[in-house]
Short mmCIF file of C-alpha atoms in Angstrom, two decimals:
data_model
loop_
_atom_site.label_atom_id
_atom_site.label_comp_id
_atom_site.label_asym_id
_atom_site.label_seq_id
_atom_site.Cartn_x
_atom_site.Cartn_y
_atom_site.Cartn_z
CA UNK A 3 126.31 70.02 105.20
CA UNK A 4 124.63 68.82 108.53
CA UNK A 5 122.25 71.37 110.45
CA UNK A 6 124.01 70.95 113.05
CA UNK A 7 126.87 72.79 111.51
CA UNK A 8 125.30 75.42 109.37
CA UNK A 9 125.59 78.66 111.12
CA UNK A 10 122.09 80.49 110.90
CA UNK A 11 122.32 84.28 110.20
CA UNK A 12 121.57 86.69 113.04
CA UNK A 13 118.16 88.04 113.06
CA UNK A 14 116.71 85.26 110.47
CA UNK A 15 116.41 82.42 112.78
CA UNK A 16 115.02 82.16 116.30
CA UNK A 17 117.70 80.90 118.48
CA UNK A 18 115.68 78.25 120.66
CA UNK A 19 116.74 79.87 124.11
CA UNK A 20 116.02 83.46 123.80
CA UNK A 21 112.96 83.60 126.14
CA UNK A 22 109.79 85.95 124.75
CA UNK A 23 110.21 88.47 127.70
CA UNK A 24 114.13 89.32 126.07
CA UNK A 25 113.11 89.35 122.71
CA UNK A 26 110.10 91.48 123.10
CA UNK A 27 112.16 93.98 125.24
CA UNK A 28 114.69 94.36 122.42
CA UNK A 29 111.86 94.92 119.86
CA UNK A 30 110.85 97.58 121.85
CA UNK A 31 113.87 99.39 122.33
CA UNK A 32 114.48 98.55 118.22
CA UNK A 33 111.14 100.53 117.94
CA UNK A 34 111.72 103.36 120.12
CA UNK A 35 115.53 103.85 118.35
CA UNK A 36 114.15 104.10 115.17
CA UNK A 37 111.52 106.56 116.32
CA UNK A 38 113.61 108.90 118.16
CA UNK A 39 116.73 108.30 115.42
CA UNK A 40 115.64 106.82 112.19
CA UNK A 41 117.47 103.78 110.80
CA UNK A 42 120.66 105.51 110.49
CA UNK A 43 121.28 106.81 114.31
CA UNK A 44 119.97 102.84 115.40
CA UNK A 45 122.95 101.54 117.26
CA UNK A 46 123.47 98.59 118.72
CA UNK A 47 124.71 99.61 121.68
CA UNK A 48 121.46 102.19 121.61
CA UNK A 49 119.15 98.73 121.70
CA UNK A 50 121.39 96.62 124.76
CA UNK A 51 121.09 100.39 126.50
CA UNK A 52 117.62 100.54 126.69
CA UNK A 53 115.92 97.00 126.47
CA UNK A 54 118.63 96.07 129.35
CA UNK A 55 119.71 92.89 127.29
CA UNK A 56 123.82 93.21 127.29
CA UNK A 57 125.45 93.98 124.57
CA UNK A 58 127.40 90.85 123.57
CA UNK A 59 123.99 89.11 124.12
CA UNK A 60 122.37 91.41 121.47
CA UNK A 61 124.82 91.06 119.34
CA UNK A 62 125.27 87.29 119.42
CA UNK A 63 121.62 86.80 118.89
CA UNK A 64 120.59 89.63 116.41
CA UNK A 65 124.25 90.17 115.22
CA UNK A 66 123.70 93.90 113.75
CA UNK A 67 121.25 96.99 113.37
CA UNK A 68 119.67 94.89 110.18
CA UNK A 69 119.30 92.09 112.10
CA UNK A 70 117.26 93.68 115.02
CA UNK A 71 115.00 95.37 113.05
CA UNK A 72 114.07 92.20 110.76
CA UNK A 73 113.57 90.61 113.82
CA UNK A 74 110.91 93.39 115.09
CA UNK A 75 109.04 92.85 111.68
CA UNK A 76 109.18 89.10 112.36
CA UNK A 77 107.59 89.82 115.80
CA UNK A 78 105.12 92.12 114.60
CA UNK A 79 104.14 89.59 112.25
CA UNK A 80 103.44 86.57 114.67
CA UNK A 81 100.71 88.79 116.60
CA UNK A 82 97.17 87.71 116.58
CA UNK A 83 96.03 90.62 114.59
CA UNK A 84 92.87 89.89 112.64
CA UNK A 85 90.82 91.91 109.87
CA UNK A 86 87.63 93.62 110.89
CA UNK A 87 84.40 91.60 110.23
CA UNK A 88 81.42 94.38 110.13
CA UNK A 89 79.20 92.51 108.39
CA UNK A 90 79.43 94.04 105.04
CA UNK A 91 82.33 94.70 102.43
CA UNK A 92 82.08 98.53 102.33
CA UNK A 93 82.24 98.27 106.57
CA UNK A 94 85.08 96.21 106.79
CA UNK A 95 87.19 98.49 104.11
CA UNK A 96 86.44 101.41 105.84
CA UNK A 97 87.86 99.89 109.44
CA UNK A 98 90.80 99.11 107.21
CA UNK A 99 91.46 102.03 105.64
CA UNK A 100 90.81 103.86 109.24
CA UNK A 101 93.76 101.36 110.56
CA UNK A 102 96.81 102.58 108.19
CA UNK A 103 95.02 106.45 109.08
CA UNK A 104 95.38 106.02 112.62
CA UNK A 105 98.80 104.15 112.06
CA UNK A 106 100.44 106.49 109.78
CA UNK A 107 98.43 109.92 110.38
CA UNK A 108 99.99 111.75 113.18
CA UNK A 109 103.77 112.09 113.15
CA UNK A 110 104.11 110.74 116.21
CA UNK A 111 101.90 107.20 115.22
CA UNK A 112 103.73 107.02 112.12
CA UNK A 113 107.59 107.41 113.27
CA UNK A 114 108.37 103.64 114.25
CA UNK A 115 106.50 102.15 111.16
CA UNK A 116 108.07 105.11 108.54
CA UNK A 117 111.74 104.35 110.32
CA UNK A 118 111.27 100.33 109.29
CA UNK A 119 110.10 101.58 105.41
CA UNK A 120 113.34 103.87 105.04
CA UNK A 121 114.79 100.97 106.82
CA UNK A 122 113.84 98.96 103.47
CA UNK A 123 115.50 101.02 101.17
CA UNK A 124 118.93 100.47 102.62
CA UNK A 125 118.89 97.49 103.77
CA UNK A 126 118.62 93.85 101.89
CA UNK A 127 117.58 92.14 104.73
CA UNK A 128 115.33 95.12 106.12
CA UNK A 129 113.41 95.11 102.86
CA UNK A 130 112.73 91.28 102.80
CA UNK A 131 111.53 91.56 106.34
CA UNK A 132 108.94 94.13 105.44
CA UNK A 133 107.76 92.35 102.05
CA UNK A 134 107.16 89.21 104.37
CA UNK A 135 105.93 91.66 106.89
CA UNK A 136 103.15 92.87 104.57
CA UNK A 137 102.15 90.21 102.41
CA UNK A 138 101.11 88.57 105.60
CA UNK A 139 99.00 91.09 106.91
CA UNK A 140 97.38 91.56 103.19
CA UNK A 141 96.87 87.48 103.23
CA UNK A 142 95.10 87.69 106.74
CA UNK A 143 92.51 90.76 105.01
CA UNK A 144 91.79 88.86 101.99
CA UNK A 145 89.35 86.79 104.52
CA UNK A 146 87.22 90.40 103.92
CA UNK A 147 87.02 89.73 100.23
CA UNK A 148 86.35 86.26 100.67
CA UNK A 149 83.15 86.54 103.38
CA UNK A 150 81.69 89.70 100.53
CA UNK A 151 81.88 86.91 97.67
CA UNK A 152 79.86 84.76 100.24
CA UNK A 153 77.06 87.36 100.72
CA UNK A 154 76.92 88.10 97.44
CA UNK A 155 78.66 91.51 97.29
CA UNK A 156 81.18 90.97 95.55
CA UNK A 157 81.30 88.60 92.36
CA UNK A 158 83.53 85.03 92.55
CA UNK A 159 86.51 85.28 91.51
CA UNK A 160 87.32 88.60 92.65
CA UNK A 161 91.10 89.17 93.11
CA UNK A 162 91.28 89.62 96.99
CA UNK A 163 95.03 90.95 97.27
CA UNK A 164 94.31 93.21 94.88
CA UNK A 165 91.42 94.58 96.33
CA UNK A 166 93.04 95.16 99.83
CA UNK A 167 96.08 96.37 98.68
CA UNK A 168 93.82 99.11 96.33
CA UNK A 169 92.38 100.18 99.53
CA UNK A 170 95.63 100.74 101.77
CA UNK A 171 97.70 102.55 98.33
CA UNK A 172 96.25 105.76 97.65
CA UNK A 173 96.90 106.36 102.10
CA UNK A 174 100.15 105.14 101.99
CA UNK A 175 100.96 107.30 98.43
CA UNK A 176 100.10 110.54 100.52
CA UNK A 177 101.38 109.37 103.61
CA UNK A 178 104.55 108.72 102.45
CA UNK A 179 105.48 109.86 99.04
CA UNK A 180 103.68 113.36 98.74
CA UNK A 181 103.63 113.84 102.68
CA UNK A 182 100.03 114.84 102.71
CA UNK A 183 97.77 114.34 105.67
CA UNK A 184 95.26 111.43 106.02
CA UNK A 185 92.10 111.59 107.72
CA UNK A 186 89.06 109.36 108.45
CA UNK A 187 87.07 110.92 105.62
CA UNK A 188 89.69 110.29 102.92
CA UNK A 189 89.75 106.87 104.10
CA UNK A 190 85.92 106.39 103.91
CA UNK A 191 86.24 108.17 100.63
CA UNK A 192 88.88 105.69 99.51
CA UNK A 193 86.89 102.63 101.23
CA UNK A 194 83.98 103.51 99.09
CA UNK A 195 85.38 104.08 95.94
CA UNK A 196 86.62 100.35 95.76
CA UNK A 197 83.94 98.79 97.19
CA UNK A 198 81.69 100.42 94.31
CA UNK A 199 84.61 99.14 91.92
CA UNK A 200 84.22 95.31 93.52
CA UNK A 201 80.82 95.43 92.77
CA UNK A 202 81.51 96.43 89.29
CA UNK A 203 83.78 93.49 88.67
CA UNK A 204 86.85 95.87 88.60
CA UNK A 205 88.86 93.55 89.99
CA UNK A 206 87.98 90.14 88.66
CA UNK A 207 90.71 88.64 86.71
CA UNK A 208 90.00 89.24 83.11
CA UNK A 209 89.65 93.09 83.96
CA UNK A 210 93.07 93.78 85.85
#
């Protein structure tokens, strides 16, 4: 089969002429929907309404609700979002752990980002939007690992992913599974506890 024939799926593939100024407009409307509604009260018709995009042109471009929201992931994914660089290992965990805090600790913060990970669970497409969504933001912070092998506070070899992704967990667990607040002292608490387990070779390799 040619490319020129294959039909892309909505929402998966960039058609070349939507313009940035359209596309941005519908992710916010996408993000203010599933604020206000959740994934289930997102509408179509809810998006054209308020990103002023018609509604045939919405839905010839994004094609449904799961297409429009993969497509705000995919968005929020090409921004130029980069890792904080304080100078030392323990530093740059605790401005990461401070991010998800301020992200998901006020109800308010946390209602667009919360929507997309209900979004996840019923929704194929959804869910593989938000694994892509989050693997790249862990690959960007594993640059923080790297630079603390480099000064010698960490030792080579250290398993970055798994050191970033030990930092964000025990936020997210209470954020979202047990519904208990987060604050910037938990996640200076939680910031410190794995650096001290870095520097104990905790997460080299041969002790996972």
């Amino acid at each position: 089969m040619s490319t020129e024939s294959a039909t892309p799926t909505p929402g998966t593939v960039r058609p070349g002429g939507r313009t940035a100024r359209t596309r941005s407009a519908v992710r916010d409307a996408v993000l203010t929907g599933l604020a206000e509604h959740g994934y289930p009260g997102l509408t179509v018709e809810y998006v054209a309404e308020h990103s002023g995009v018609h509604k045939t042109t919405v839905y010839r471009r994004w094609g449904s609700v799961e297409g429009l929201v993969a497509d705000a992931l995919d968005l929020a994914g090409e921004d130029a979002w980069t890792p904080p660089d304080t100078g030392s290992l323990e530093g740059d965990l605790r401005a990461l752990a401070r991010e998800v805090t301020e992200t998901f600790g006020s109800a308010s913060a946390a209602a667009a980002p919360t929507a997309f990970i209900a979004a996840a669970f019923q929704s194929e497409r959804a869910a593989e939007a938000l694994h892509t969504f989050y693997t790249g933001r862990f690959a960007r912070c594993e640059s923080v690992v790297r630079r603390a092998v480099d000064r010698g506070e960490a030792p080579s070899g250290t398993d970055a992913a798994s050191v970033v992704r030990a930092v964000s967990a025990p936020l997210f667990f209470r954020a979202l599974i047990t519904r208990e607040p987060i604050d910037t002292p938990l996640a200076d608490q939680t910031a410190t506890a794995v650096a001290t387990a870095v520097r104990a070779g905790a997460y080299l390799p041969d002790r996972r």
